Coordinates of C-alpha atoms and ligand atoms in Angstrom, one line a residue:
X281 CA 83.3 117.0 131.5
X282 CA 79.9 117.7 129.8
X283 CA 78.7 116.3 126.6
X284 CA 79.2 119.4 124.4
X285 CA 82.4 120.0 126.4
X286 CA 83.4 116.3 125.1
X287 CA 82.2 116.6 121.4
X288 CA 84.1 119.9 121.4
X289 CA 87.4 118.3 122.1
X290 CA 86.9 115.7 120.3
X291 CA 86.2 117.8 117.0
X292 CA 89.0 119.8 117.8
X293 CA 90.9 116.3 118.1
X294 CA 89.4 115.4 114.1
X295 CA 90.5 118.4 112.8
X296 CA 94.2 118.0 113.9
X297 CA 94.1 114.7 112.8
X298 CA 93.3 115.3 109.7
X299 CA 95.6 117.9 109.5
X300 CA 98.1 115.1 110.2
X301 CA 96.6 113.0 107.9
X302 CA 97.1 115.8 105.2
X303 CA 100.9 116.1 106.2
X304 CA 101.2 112.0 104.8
X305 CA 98.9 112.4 102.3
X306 CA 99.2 110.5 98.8
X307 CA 99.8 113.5 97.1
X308 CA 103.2 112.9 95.1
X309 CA 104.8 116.2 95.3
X310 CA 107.7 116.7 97.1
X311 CA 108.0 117.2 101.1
X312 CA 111.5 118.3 101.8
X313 CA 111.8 120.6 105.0
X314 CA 115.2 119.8 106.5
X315 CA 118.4 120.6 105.2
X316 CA 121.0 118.8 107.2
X317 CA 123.1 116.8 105.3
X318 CA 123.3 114.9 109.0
X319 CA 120.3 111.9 109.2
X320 CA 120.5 111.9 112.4
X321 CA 120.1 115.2 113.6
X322 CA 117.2 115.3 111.1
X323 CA 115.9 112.6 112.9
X324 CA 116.7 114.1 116.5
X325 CA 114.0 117.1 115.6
X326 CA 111.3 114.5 114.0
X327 CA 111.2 112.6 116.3
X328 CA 109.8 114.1 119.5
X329 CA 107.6 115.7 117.5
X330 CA 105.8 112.1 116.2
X331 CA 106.3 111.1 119.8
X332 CA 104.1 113.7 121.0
X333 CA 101.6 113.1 117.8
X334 CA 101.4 109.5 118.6
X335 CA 100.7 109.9 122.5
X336 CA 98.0 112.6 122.0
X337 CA 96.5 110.4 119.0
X338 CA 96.3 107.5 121.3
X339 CA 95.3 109.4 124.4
X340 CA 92.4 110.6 122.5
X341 CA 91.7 107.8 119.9
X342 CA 93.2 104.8 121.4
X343 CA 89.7 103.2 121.7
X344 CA 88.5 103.5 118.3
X345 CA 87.9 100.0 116.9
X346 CA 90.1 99.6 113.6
X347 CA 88.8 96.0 112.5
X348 CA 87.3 92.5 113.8
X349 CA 89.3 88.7 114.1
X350 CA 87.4 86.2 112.4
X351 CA 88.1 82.1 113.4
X352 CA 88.7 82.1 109.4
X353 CA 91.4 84.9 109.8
X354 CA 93.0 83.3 112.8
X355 CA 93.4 79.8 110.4
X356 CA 94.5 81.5 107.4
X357 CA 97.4 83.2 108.2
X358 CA 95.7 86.1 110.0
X359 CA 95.2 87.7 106.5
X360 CA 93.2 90.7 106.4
X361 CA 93.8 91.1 110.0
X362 CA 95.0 95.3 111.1
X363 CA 97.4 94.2 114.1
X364 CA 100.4 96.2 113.1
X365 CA 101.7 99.7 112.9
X366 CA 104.6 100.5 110.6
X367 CA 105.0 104.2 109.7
X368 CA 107.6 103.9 106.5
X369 CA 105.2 102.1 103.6
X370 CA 101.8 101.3 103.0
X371 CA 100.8 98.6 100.6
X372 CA 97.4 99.0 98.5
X373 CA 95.4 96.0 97.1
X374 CA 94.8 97.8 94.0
X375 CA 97.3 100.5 93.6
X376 CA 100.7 98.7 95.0
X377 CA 103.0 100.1 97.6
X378 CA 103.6 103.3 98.5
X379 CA 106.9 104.5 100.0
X380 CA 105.8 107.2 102.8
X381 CA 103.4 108.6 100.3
X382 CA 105.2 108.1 97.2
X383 CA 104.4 105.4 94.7
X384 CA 107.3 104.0 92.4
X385 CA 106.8 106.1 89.3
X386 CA 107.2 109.0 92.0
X387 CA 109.8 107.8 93.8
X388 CA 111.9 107.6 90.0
X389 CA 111.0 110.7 89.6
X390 CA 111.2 113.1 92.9
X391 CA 114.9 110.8 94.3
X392 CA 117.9 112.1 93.4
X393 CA 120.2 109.7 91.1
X394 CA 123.9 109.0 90.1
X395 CA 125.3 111.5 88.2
X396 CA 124.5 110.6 84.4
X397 CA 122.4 107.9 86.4
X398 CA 118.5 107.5 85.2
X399 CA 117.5 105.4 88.2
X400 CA 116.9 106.9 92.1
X401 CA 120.0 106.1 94.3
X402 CA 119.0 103.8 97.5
X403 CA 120.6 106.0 100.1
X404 CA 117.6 108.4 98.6
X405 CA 115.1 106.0 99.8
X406 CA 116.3 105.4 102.8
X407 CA 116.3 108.7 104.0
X408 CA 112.6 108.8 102.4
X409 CA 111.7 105.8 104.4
X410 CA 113.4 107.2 107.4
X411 CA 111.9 111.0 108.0
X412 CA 108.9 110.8 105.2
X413 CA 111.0 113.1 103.8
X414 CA 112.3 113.8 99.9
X415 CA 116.3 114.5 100.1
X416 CA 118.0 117.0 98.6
X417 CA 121.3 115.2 96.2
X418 CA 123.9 116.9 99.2
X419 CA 121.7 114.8 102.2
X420 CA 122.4 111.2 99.6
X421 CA 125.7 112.0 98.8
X422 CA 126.0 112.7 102.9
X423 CA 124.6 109.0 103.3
X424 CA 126.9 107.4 100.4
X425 CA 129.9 108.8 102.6
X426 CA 128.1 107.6 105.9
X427 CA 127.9 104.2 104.5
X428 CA 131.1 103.7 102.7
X429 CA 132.9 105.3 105.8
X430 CA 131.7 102.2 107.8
X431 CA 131.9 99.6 105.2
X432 CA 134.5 97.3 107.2
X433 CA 133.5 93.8 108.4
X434 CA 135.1 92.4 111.2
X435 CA 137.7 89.3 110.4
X436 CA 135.7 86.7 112.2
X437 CA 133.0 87.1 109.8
X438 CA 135.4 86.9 106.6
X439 CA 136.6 83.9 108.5
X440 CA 133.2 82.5 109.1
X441 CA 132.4 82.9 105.5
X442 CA 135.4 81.2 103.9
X443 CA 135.1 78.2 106.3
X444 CA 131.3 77.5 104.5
X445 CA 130.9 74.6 102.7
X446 CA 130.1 76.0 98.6
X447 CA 126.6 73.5 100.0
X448 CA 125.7 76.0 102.4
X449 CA 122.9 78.2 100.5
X450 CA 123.9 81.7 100.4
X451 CA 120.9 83.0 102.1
X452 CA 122.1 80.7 105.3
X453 CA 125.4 82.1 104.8
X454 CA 123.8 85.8 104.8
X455 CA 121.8 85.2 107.4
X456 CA 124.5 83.6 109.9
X457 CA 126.9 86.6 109.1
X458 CA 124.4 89.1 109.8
X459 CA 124.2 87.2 113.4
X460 CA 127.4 86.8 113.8
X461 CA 127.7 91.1 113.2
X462 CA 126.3 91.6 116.4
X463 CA 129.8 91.4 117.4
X464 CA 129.4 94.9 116.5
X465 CA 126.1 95.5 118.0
X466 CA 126.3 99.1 119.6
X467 CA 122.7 98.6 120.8
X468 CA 123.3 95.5 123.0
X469 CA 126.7 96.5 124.2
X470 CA 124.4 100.1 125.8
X471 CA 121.9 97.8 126.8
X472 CA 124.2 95.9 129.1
X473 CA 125.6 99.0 130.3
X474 CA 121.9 99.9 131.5
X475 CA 121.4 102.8 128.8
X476 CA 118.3 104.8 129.2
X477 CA 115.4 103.8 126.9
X478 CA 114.9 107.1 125.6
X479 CA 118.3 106.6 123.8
X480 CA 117.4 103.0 122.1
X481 CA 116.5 104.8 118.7
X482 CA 119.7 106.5 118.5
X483 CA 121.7 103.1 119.1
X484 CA 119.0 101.3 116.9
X485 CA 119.8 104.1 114.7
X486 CA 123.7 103.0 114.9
X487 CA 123.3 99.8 114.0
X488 CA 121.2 100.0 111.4
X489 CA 123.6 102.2 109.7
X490 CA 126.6 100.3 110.0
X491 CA 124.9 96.8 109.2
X492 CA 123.4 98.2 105.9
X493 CA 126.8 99.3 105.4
X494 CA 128.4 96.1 105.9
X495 CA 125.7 94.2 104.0
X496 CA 127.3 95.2 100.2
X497 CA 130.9 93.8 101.4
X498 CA 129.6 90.4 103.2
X499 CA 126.8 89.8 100.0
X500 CA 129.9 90.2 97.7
X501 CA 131.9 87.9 99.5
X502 CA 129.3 84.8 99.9
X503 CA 129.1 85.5 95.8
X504 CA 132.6 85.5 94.8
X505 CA 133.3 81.9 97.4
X506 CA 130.5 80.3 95.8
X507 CA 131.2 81.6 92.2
X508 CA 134.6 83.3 91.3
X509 CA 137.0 80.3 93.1
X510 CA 136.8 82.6 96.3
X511 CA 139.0 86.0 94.9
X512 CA 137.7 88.5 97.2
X513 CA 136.2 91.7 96.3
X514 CA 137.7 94.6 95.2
X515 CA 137.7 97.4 98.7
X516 CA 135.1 99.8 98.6
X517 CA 135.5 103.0 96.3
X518 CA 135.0 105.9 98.7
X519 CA 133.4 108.4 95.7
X520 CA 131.3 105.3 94.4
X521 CA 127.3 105.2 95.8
X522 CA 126.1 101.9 97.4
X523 CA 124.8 100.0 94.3
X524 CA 127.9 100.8 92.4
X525 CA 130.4 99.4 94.9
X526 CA 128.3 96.6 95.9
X527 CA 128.0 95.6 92.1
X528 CA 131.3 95.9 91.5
X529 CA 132.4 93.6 94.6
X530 CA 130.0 90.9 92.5
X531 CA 132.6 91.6 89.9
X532 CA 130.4 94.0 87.2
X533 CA 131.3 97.0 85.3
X534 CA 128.7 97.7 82.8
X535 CA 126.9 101.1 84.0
X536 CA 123.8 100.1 82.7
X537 CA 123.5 96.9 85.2
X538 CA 125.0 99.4 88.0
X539 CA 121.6 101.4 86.9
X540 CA 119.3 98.4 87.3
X541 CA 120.7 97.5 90.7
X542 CA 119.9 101.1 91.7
X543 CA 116.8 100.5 90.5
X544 CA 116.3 96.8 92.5
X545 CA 118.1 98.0 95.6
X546 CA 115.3 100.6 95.7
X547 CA 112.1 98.9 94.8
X548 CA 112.7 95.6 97.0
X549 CA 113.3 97.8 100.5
X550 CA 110.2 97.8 101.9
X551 CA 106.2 96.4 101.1
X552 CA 104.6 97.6 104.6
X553 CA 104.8 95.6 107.8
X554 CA 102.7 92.3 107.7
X555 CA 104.9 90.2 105.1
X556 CA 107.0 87.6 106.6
X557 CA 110.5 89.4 106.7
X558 CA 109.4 92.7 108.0
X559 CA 107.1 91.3 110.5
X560 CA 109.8 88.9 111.4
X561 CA 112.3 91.9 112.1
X562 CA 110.1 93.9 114.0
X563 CA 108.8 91.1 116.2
X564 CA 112.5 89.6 116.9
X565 CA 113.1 93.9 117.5
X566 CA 110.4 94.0 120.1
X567 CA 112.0 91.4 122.5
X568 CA 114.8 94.4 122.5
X569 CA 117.3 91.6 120.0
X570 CA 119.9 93.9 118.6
X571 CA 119.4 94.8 115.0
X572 CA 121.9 92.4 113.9
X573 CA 120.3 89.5 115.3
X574 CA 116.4 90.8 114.5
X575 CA 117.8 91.6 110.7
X576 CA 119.0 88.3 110.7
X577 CA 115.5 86.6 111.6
X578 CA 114.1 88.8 108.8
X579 CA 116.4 86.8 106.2
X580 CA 115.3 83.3 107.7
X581 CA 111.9 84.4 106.5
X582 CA 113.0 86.0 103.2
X583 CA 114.6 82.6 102.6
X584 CA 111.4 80.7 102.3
X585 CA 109.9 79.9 98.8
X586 CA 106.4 81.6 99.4
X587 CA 108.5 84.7 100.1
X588 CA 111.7 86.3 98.8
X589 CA 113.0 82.7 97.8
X590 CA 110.6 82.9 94.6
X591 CA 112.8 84.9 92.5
X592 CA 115.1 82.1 92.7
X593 CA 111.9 79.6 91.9
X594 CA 111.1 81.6 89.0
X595 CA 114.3 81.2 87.3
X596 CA 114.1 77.7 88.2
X597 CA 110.6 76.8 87.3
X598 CA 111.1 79.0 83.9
X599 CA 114.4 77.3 83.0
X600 CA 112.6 73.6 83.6
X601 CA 110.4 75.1 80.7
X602 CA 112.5 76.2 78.5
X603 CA 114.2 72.9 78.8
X604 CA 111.4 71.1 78.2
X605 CA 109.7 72.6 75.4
X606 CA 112.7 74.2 74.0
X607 CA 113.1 77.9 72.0
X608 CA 110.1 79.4 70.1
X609 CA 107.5 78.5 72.6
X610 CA 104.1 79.0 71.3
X611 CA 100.8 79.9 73.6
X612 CA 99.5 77.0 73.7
X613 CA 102.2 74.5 74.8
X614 CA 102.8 77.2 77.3
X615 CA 99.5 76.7 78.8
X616 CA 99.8 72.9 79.2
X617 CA 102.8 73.6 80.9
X618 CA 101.3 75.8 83.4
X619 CA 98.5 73.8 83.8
X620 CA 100.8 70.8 84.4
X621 CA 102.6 73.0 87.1
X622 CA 99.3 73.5 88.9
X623 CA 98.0 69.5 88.4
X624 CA 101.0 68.3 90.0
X625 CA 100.1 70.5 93.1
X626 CA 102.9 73.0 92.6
X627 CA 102.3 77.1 92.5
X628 CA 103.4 78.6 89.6
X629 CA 106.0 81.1 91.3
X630 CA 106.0 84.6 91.0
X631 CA 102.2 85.1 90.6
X632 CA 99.7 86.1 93.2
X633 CA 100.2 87.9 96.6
X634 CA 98.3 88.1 99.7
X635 CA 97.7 91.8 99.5
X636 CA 97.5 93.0 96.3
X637 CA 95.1 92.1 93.6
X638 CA 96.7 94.0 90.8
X639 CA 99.8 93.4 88.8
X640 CA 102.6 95.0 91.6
X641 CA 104.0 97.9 90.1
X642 CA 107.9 96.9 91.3
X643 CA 106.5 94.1 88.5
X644 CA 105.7 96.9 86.1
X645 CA 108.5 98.9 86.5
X646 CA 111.5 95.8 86.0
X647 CA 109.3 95.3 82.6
X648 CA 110.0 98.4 82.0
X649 CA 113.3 98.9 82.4
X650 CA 113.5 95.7 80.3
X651 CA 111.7 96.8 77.7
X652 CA 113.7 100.1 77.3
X653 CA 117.6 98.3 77.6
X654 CA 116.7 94.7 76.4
X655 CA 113.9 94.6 74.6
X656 CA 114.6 91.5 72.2
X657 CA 116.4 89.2 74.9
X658 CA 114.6 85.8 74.4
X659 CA 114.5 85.3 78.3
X660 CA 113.0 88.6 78.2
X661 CA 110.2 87.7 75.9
X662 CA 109.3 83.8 77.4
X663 CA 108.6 86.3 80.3
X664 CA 106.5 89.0 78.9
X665 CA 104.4 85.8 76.9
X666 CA 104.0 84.2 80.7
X667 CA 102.8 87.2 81.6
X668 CA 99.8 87.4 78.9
X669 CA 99.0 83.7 79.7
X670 CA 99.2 82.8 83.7
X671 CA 96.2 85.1 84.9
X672 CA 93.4 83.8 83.1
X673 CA 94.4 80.3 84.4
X674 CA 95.0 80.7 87.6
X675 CA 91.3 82.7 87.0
X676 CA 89.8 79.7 85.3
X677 CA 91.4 77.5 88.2
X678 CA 89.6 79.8 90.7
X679 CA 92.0 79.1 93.7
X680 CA 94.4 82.2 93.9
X681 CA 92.5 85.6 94.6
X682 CA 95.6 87.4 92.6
X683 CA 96.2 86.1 89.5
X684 CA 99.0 88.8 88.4
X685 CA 102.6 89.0 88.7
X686 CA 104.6 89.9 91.9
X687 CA 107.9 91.7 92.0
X688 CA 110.0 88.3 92.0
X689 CA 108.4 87.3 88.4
X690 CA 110.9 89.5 86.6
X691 CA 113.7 90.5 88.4
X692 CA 115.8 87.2 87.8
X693 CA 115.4 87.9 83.9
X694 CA 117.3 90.7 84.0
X695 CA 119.9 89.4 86.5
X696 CA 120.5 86.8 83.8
X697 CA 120.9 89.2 81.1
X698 CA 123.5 90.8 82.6
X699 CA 125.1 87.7 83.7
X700 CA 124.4 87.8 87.1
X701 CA 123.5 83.9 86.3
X702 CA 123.4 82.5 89.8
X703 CA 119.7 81.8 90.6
X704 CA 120.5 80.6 93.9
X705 CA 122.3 83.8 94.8
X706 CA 119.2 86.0 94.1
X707 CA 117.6 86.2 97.3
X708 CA 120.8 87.6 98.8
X709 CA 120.4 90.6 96.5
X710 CA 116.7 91.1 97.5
X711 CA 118.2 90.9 101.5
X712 CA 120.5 93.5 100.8
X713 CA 117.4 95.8 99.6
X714 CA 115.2 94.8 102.1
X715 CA 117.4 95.8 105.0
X716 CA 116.7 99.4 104.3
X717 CA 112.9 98.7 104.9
X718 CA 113.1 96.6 107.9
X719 CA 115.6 98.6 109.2
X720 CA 114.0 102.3 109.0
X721 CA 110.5 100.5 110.5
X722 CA 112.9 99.2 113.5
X723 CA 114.6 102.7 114.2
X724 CA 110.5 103.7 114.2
X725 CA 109.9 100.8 116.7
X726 CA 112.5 102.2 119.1
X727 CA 111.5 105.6 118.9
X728 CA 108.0 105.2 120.3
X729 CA 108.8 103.1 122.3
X730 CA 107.1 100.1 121.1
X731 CA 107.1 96.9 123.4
X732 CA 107.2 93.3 123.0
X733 CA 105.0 91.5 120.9
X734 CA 102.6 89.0 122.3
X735 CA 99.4 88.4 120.5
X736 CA 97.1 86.2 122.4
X737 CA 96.3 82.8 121.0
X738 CA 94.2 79.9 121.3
X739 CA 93.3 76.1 121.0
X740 CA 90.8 74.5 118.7
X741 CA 88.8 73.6 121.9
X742 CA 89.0 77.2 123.3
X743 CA 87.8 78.5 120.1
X744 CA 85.1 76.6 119.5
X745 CA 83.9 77.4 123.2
X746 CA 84.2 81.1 121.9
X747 CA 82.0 80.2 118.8
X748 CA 79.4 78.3 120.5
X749 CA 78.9 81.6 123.0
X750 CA 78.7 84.0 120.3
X751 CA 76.4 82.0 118.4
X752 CA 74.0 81.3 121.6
X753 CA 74.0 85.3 121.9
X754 CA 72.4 85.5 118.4
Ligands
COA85 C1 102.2 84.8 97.5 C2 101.3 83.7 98.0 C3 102.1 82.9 99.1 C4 100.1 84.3 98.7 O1 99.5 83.3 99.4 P1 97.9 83.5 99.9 O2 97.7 84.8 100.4 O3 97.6 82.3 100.7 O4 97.2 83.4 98.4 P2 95.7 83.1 98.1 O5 94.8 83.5 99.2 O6 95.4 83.6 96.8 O7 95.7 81.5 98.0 C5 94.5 80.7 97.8 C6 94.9 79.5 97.1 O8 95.4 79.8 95.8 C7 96.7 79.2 95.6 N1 97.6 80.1 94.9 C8 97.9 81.4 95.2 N2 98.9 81.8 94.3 C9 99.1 80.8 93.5 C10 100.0 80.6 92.4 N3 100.8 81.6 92.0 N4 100.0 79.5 91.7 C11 99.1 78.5 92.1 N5 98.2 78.6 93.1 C12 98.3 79.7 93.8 C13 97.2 79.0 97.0 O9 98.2 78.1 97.1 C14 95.9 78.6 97.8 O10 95.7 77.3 97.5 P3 95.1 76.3 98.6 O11 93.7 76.8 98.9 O12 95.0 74.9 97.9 O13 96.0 76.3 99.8 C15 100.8 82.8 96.9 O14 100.1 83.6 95.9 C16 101.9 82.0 96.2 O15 102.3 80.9 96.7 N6 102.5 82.6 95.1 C17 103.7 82.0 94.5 C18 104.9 82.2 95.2 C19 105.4 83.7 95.1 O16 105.4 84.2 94.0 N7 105.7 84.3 96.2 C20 106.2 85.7 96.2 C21 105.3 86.6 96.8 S1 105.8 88.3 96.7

């Protein structure tokens, strides 16, 4: 091929991919081209087409550098590193995350809600997450049905569960019943019957469905052994959306804490593809682990403290406060306390985040749901005075690059308000949410056909080799 035969194509190829580009763009109005009520037949026609997208993109781009590895990056964490594709959210440092295109505030807006309802129903973003596209209220109410139509958990696991010792934390109990699931797995019973690859998505797709389905009944169930002497839940209501039934197996009835769970279960799904849970469920997906089982690794990771476990470490850490300095807490005895927390080598949990460096908008918008419905709560306030004093220390303490509150700072004071009091139980809630991420980003795994996962790695002795070249080169 000659040079200007080259350059040709290759402008031809920029045009197109900007064209793409365009088509995912951050613009915040509303892409809504199918009108199936069925997800998957939606997905059926999107899908060969991104196929195709993807393999011309790489066949034409798939040199083009995207980043460098530093020996810093491969100690810390690999932070800052671009080594991952996930096609259903992108998280910016300044701006927060973005749910295919659409920020929060846009995502409240454009998503269809509960009749009477305020907040956008889940199922909404789900489909969002799914096809990139904005559904119409007929394609949620289709995925309300879908979901409450395969709602049933199997015996074993209501067996499993009651067996627990009340010890067991509920995010170990979550986590072993989602393993467990697999009983159901539709992928890994195709698998062993030597299914075709090109039909993984579709059985991915399956799965994914029924486990999010499931998720409401077993998360009810862990709740009620540990807390209500072990009276099940109530069965699913059939006309009832996802967040309704699932707070109402917790044993709630006040619509406006049905509206905040719509609101949680929609703003905790997803926060791009690098932090701990969702990497851990793609990875644990690549080695062709059913759903069941790679969701399940997911919630290991969620459990941790520097991850979805700090919601349960705020409540903790803030009651320890309020028990030791008591009711009308003024600035400056919060400040000693803070500075206390950091002396005594602790972090002060629900601040800072390896991505972004602004306060996280799911932060922004619990506040202001809080501010609208509960605006006088004491809990409430201690919170909103936290708020005003942790950044500048943990600025004057020069340590964490983002001094602002996360999502898990203020979703346990509203829990509490509506007497969802169990701390321990909160990262259970955020697992339910996050399955519609991880699990939209899997079904996108599947269907282009990504493989196993296997960074390379090295010793300290290999590395330095590697160091001692490059700097001999300068
Ligand atoms: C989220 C978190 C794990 C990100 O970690 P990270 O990317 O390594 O963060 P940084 O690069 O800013 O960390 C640099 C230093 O600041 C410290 N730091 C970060 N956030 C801090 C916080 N909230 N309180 C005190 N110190 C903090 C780190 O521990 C680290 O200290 P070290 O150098 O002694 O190891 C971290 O900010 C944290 O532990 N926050 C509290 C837990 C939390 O809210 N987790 C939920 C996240 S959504």
């Amino acid at each position: 091929m000659s040079r200007s035969v080259r350059t040709l194509a290759k402008i031809k190829g920029i045009i197109k991919l900007n064209q793409g580009a365009i088509a995912t763009s951050t613009s915040g109005s509303c892409r809504q081209a199918s009108s199936s009520t069925n997800l998957k037949d939606v997905l059926e026609k999107i899908i060969p087409e991104k196929q195709k997208e993807v393999v011309e993109f790489r066949k034409q781009f798939g040199n083009t550098k995207v980043g460098e590895v530093t020996i810093d990056m491969m100690y810390g964490g690999m932070r800052g590193i671009r080594g991952l594709v996930t096609e259903t959210s992108v998280l910016d440092p300044d701006e927060g995350i973005r749910f295919r295109g659409y920020s929060i505030p846009e995502c409240q807006k454009l998503l269809p809600k509960a009749p009477g309802g305020n907040e956008p129903l889940p199922e909404g973003l789900f489909w969002l997450l799914v096809t990139g596209e904005i559904p119409s209220q007929e394609q949620v109410n289709a995925i309300t049905k879908e979901w409450n139509d395969r709602a049933d958990i199997p015996n074993h696991v209501i067996t499993m569960l009651n067996n627990f010792p009340s010890s067991l934390h509920p995010m170990s109990q979550f986590s072993a019943a989602c393993t467990v699931m697999n009983s159901e797995s539709k992928f890994a019973k195709a698998y062993a019957e030597g299914v075709n690859k090109s039909k993984y998505w579709e059985l991915c797709y399956e799965d994914s469905m029924d486990l999010i389905a499931k998720l409401p009944t077993v998360a009810a169930i862990i709740y009620r052994n540990l807390y209500k002497e072990g009276n099940p839940p109530d069965p699913i209501d059939k006309k009832k959306d996802w967040s309704w039934n699932y707070t109402s197996m917790l044993g709630f009835d006040n619509p406006e804490f049905v509206e905040l769970m719509r609101l949680y279960l929609t703003i905790h799904t997803d926060h791009e593809g690098g932090n701990v849970s969702a990497h851990a469920v793609h990875l644990v997906g690549s080695a062709l682990s059913d759903p069941y089982l790679s969701f399940a690794a997911g919630m290991n990771g969620l459990a941790g403290p520097l991850h979805g476990l700090a919601n349960q470490e705020v409540l903790v850490w803030t009651t320890k406060l309020q028990e030791s300095l008591g009711g009308e807490v003024t600035d400056d005895q919060l400040r000693e306390f803070i500075w206390n927390t950091l002396k005594s080598g602790q972090v002060v949990p629900g601040y800072g985040h390896a991505v972004l460096r602004k306060t996280d908008p799911r932060y922004t918008c619990q506040r202001e749901f809080a501010l609208k419905h509960l605006p006088n709560d004491p809990l409430f306030k201690l919170v909103a005075q936290i708020y005003k004093v942790v950044p500048d220390i943990l600025i004057e303490q020069g340590k964490a690059k983002n001094p602002w509150p996360n999502v898990d700072a203020h979703s346990g004071v509203l829990l509490q308000y509506y007497g969802l009091k169990e701390m321990n139980y909160y990262t259970v809630m955020f697992g339910v949410s996050r399955a519609l991420g991880v699990l939209a980003s899997l079904i996108w795994d599947r269907a282009l056909g990504l493989p196993i996962e296997r960074p390379k790695s090295f010793d300290t002795p290999q590395l330095k080799k590697i160091a001692v070249a490059a700097a001999q080169k300068k």
